PDB file of C-alpha atoms and ligand atoms in Angstrom:
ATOM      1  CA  UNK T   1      -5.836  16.314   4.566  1.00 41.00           C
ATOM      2  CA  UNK T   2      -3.784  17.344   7.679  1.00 43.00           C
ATOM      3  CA  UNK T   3      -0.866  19.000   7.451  1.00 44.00           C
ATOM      4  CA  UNK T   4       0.705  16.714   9.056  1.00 50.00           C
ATOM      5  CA  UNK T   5       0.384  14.187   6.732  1.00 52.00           C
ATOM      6  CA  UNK T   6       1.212  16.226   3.742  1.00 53.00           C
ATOM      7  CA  UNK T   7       4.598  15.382   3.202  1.00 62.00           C
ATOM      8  CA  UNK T   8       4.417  11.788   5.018  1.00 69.00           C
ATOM      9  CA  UNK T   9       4.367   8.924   2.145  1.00 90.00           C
ATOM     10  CA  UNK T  10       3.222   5.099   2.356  1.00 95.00           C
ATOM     11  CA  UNK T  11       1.654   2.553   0.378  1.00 97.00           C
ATOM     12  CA  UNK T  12      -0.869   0.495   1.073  1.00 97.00           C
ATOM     13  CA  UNK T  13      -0.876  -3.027   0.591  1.00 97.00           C
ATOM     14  CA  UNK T  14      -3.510  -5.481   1.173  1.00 94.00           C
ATOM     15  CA  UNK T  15      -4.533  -8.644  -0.280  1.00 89.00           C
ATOM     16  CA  UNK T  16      -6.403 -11.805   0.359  1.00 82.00           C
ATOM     17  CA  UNK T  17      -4.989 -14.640   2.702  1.00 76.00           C
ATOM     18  CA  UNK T  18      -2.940 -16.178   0.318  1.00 77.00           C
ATOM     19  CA  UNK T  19      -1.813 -13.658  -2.515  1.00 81.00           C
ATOM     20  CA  UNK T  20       1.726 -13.531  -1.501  1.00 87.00           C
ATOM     21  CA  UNK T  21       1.416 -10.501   0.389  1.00 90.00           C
ATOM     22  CA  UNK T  22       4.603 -11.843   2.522  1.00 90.00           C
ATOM     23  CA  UNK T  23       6.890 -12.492   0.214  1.00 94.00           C
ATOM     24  CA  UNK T  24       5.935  -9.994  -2.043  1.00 96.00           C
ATOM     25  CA  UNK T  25       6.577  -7.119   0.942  1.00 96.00           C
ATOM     26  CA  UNK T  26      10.030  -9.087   1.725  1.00 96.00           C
ATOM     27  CA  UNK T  27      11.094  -8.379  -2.575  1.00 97.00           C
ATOM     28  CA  UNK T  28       9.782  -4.601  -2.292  1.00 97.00           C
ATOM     29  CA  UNK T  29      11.812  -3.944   1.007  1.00 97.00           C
ATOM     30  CA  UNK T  30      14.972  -5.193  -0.936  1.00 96.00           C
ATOM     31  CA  UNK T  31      13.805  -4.091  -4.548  1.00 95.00           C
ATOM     32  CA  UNK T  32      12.076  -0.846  -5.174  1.00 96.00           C
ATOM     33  CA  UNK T  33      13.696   1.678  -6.312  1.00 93.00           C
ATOM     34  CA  UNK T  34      11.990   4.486  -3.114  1.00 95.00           C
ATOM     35  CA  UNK T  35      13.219   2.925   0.185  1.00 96.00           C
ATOM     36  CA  UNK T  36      10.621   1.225   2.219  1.00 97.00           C
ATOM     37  CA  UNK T  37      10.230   0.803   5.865  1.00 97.00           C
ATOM     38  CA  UNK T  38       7.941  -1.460   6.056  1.00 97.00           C
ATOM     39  CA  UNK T  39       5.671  -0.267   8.924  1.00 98.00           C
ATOM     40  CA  UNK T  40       5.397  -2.698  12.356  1.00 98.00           C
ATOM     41  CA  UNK T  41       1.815  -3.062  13.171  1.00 98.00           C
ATOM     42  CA  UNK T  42      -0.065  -3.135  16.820  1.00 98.00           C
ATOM     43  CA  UNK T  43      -2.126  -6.006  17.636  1.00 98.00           C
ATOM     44  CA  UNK T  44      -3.834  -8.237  20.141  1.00 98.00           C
ATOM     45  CA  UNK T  45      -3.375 -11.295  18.964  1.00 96.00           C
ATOM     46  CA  UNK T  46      -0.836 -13.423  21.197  1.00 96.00           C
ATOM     47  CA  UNK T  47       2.968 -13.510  19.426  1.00 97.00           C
ATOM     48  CA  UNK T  48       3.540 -16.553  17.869  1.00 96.00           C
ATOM     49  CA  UNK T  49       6.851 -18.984  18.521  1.00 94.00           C
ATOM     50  CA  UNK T  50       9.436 -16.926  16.577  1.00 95.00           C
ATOM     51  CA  UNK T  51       7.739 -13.595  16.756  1.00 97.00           C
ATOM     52  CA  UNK T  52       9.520 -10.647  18.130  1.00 97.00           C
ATOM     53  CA  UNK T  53       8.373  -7.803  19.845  1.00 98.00           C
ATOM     54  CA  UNK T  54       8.886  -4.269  17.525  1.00 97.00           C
ATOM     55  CA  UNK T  55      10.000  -6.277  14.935  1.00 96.00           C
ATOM     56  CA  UNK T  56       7.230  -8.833  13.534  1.00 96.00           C
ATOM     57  CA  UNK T  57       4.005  -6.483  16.062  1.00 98.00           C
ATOM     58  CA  UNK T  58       4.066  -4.534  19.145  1.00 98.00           C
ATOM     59  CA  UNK T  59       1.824  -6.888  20.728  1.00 98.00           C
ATOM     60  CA  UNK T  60      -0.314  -5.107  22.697  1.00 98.00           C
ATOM     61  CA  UNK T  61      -3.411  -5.917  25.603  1.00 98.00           C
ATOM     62  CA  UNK T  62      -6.506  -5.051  24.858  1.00 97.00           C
ATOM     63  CA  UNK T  63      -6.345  -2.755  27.151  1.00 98.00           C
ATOM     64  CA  UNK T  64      -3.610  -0.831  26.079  1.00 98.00           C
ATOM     65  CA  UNK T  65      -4.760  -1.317  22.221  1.00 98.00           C
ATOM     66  CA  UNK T  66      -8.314   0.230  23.265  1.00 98.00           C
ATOM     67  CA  UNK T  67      -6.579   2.954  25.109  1.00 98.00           C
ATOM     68  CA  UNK T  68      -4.532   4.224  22.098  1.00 98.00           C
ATOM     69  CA  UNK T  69      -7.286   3.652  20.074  1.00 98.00           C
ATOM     70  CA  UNK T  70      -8.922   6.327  22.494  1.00 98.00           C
ATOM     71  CA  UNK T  71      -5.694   8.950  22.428  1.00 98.00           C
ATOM     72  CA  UNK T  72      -6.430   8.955  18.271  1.00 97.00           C
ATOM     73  CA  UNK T  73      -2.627   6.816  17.868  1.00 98.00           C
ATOM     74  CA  UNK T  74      -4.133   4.952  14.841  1.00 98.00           C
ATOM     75  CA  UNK T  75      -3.702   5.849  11.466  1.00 96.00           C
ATOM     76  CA  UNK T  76      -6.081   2.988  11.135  1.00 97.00           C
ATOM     77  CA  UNK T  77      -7.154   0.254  13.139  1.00 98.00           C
ATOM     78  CA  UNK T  78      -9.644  -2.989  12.244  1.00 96.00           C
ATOM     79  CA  UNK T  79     -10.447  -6.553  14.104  1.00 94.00           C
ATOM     80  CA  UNK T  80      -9.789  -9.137  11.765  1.00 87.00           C
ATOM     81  CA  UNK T  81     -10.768 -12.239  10.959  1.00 73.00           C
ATOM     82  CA  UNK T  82     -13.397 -11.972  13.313  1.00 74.00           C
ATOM     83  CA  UNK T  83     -11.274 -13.609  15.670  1.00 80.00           C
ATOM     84  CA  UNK T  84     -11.756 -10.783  18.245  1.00 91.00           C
ATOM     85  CA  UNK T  85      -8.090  -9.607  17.365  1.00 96.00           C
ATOM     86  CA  UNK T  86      -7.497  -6.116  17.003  1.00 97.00           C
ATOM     87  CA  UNK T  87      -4.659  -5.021  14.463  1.00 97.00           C
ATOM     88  CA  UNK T  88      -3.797  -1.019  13.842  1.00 98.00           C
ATOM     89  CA  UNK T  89      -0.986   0.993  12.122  1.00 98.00           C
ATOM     90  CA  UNK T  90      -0.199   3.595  14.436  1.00 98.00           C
ATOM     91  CA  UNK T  91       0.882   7.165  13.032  1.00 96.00           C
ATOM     92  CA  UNK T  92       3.983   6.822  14.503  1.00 96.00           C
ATOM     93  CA  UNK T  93       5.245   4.099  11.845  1.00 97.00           C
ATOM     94  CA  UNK T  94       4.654   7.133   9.022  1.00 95.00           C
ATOM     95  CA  UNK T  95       6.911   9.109  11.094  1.00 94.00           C
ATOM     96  CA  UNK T  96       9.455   6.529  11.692  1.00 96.00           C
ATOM     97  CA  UNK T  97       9.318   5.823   7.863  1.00 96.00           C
ATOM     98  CA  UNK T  98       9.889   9.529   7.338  1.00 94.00           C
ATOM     99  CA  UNK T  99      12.782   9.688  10.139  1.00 95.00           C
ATOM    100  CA  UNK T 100      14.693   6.809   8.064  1.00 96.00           C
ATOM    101  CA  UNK T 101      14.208   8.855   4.400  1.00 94.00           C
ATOM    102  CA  UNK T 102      11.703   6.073   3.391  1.00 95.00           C
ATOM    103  CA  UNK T 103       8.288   5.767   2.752  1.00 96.00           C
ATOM    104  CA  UNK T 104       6.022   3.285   5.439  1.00 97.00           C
ATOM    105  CA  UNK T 105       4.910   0.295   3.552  1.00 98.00           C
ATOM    106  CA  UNK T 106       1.763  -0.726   5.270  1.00 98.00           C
ATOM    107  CA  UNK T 107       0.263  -4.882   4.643  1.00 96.00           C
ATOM    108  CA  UNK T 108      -2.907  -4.446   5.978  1.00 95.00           C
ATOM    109  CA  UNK T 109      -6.203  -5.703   6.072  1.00 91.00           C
ATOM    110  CA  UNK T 110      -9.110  -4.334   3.662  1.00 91.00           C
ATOM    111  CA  UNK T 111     -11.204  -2.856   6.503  1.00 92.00           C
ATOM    112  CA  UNK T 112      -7.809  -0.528   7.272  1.00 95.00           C
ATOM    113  CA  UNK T 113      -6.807  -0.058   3.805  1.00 95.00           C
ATOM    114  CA  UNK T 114     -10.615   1.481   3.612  1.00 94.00           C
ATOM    115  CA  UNK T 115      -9.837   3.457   6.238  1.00 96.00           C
ATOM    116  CA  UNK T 116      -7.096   4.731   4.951  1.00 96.00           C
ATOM    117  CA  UNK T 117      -8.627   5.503   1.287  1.00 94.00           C
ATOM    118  CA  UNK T 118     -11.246   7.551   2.229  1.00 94.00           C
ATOM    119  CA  UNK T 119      -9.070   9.283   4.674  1.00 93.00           C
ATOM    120  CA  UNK T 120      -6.532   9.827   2.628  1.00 92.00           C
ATOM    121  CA  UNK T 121      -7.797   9.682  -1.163  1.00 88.00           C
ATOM    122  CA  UNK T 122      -4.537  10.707  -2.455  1.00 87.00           C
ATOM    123  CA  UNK T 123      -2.496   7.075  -0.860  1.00 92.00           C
ATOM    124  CA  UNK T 124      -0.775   5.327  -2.922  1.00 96.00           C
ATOM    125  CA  UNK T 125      -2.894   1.862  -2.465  1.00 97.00           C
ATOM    126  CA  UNK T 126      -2.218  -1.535  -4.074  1.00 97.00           C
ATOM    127  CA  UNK T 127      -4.286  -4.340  -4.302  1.00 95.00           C
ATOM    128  CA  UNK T 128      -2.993  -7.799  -4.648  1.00 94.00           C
ATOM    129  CA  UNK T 129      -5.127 -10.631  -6.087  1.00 88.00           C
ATOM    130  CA  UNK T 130      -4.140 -14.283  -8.165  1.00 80.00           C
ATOM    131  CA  UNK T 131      -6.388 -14.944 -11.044  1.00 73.00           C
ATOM    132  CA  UNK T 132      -8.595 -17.755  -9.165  1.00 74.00           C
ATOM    133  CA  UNK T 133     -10.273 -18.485  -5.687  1.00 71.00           C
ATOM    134  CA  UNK T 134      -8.508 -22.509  -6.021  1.00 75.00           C
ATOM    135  CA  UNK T 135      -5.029 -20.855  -6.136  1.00 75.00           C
ATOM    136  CA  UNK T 136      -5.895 -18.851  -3.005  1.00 76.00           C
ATOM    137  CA  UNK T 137      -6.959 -21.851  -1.297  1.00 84.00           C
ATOM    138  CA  UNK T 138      -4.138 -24.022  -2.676  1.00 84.00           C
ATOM    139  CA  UNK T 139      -1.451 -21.878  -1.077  1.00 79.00           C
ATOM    140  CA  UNK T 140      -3.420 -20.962   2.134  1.00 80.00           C
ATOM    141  CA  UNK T 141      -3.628 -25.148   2.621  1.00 86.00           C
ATOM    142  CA  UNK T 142       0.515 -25.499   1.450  1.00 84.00           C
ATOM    143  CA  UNK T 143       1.514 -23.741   4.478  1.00 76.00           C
ATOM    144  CA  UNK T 144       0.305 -26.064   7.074  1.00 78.00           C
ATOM    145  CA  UNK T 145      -0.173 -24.138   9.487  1.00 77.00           C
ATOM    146  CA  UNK T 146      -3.578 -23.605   9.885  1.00 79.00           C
ATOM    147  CA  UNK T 147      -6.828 -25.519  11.323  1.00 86.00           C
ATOM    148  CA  UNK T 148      -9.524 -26.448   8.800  1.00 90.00           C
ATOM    149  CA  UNK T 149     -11.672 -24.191  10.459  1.00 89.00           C
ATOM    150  CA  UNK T 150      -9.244 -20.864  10.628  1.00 87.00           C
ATOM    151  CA  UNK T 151      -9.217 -22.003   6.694  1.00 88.00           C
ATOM    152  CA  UNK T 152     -12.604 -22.062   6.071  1.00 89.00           C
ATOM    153  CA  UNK T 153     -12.955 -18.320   7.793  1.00 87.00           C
ATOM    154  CA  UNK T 154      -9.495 -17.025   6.025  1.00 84.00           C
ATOM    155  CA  UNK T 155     -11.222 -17.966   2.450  1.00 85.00           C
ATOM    156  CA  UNK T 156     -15.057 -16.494   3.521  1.00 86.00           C
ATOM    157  CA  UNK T 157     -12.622 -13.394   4.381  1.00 79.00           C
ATOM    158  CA  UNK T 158     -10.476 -13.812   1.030  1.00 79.00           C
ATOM    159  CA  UNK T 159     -14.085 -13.990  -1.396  1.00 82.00           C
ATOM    160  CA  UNK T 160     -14.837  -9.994   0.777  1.00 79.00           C
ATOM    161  CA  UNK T 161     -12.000  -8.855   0.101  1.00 75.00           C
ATOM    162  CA  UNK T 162     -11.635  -9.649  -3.555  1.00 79.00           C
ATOM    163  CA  UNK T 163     -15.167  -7.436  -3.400  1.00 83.00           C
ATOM    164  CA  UNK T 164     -13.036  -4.364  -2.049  1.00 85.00           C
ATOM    165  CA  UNK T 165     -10.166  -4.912  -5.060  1.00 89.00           C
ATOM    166  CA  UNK T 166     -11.830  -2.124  -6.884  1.00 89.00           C
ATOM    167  CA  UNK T 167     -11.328   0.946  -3.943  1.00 93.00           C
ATOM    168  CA  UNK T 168      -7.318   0.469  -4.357  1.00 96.00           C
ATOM    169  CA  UNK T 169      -5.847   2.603  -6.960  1.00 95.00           C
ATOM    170  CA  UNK T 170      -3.916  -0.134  -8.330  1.00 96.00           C
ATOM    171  CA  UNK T 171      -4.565  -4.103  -8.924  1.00 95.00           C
ATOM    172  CA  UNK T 172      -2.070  -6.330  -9.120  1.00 95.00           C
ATOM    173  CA  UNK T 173      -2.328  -9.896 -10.222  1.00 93.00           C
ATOM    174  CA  UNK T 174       0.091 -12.363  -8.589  1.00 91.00           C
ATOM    175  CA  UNK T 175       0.527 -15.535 -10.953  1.00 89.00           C
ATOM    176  CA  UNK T 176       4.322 -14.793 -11.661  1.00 92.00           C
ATOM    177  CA  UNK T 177       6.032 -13.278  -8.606  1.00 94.00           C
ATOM    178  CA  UNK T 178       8.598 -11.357 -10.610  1.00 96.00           C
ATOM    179  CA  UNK T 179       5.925 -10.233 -12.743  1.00 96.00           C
ATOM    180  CA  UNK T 180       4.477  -8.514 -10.072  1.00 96.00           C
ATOM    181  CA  UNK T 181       7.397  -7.071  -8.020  1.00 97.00           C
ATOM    182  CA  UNK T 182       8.339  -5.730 -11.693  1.00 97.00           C
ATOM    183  CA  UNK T 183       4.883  -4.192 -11.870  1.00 97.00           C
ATOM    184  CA  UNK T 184       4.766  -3.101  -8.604  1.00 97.00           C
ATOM    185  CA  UNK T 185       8.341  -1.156  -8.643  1.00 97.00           C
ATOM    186  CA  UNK T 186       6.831   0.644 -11.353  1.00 97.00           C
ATOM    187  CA  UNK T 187       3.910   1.397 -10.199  1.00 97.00           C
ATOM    188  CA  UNK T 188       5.879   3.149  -7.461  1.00 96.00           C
ATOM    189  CA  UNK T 189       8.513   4.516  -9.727  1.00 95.00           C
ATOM    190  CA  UNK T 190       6.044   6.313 -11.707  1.00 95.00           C
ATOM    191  CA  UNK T 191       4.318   7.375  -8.125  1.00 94.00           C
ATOM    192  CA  UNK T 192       7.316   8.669  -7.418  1.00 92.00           C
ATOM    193  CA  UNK T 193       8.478  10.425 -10.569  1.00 92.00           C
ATOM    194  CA  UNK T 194       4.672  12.595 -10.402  1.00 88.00           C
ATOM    195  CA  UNK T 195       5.694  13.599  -6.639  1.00 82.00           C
ATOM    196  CA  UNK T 196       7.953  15.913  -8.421  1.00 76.00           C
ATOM    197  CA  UNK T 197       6.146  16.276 -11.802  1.00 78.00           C
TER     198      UNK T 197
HETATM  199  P1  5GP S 201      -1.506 -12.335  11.199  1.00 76.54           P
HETATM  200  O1  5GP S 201      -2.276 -12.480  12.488  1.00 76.54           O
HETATM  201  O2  5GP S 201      -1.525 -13.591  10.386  1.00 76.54           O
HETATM  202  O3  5GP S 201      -0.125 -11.796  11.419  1.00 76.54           O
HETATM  203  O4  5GP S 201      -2.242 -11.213  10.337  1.00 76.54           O
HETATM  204  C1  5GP S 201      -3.569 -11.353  10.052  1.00 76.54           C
HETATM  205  C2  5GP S 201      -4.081 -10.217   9.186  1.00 76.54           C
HETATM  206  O5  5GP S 201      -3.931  -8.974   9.832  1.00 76.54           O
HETATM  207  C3  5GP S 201      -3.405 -10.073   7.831  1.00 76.54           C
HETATM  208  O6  5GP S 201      -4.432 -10.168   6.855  1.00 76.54           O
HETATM  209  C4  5GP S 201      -2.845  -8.687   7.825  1.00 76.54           C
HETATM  210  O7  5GP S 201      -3.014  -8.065   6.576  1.00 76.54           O
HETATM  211  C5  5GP S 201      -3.690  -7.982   8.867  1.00 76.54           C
HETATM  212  N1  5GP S 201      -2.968  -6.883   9.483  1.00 76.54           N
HETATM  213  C6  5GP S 201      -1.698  -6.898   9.957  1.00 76.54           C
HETATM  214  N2  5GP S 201      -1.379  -5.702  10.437  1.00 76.54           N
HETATM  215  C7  5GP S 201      -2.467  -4.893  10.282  1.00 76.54           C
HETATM  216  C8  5GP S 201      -2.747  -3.528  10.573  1.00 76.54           C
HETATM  217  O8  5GP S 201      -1.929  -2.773  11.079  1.00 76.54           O
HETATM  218  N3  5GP S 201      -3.994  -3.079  10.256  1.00 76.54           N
HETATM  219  C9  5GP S 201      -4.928  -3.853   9.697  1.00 76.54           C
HETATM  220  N4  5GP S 201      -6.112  -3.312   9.412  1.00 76.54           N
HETATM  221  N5  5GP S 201      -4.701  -5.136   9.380  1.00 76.54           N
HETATM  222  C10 5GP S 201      -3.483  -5.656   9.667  1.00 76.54           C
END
């Protein structure tokens, strides 16, 4: 791995459309007992209303994206969805992480994650999943928010990347929220306690 990286810690987190990725990163950020920063992610994709610049994305052009992309910036970087939308964690979140005495908590999409696994064999990477494909697609429809046919692509996505569950070191179930914050925290605890085994 490259030295650079050596002492630079972050966890991967990815998870179906749907698993509670969201709120589940909001109860780490406040809850586990290594701080997290979690990392801000590039993308294309236009902001949404509410969406602030540095803080939810740095919302980049394509341009720009491609061009970083180019200058080796990404730690990873995917289009997902197959909306054309390119997302990417650049390798200065790790360092920013670092810089604040935390480890980078990245929510990312299975193509990155993969990335970042075989890169990086060593990352700490969790998988989140609920036990059945109708809860996914019961929560993905409570939001709203979404047309039927960005639904009907988010669950194709969601049944691929239940395939990839088994790359990530760890799997996480998410039936019971504080079931699986509480397994999560110490699944990191014990991460943590081996750093200096
Ligand atoms: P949204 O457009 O709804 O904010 O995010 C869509 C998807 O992009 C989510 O599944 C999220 O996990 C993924 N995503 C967000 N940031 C990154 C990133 O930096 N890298 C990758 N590979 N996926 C990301």
């Amino acid at each position: 791995m490259p030295g650079d990286f050596e002492d630079m810690q972050f966890v991967v987190l990815s998870g179906p459309s749907g698993s509670g990725k969201t709120t589940i990163v909001e109860r780490l950020l406040a809850e586990s007992p290594v701080k997290l920063v979690k990392s801000v992610s590039a993308t294309t994709r236009p902001a949404r209303k509410n969406e602030v610049e540095g803080v939810n994305y740095y919302f980049l052009t394509p341009d720009e994206f491609a061009a970083r992309r180019t200058r080796g910036e990404f730690l990873e970087s995917a289009e997902v969805h197959g909306t054309g939308n390119w997302y990417g964690t650049l390798q200065s979140e790790i360092a920013r992480a670092q810089r604040e005495g935390g480890w980078a908590l990245l929510e990312i999409d299975v193509q990155g994650g993969r990335q970042i696994i075989e890169r990086f064999p060593q990352a700490l990477s969790i998988f989140l999943q609920t036990s059945s494909e109708t809860e996914y697609e019961r929560r993905l429809r409570g939001r709203g928010t979404e047309a039927e046919e960005i639904i009907q692509r988010r669950l194709a996505n969601a049944r691929n990347e239940l395939s990839q569950a088994r790359k990530y070191r760890f799997q996480v179930v998410n039936d019971d929220l504080d079931q699986a914050v509480r397994e999560i925290v110490h699944i990191i605890s014990n991460w943590e306690a081996q750093r200096h085994a």
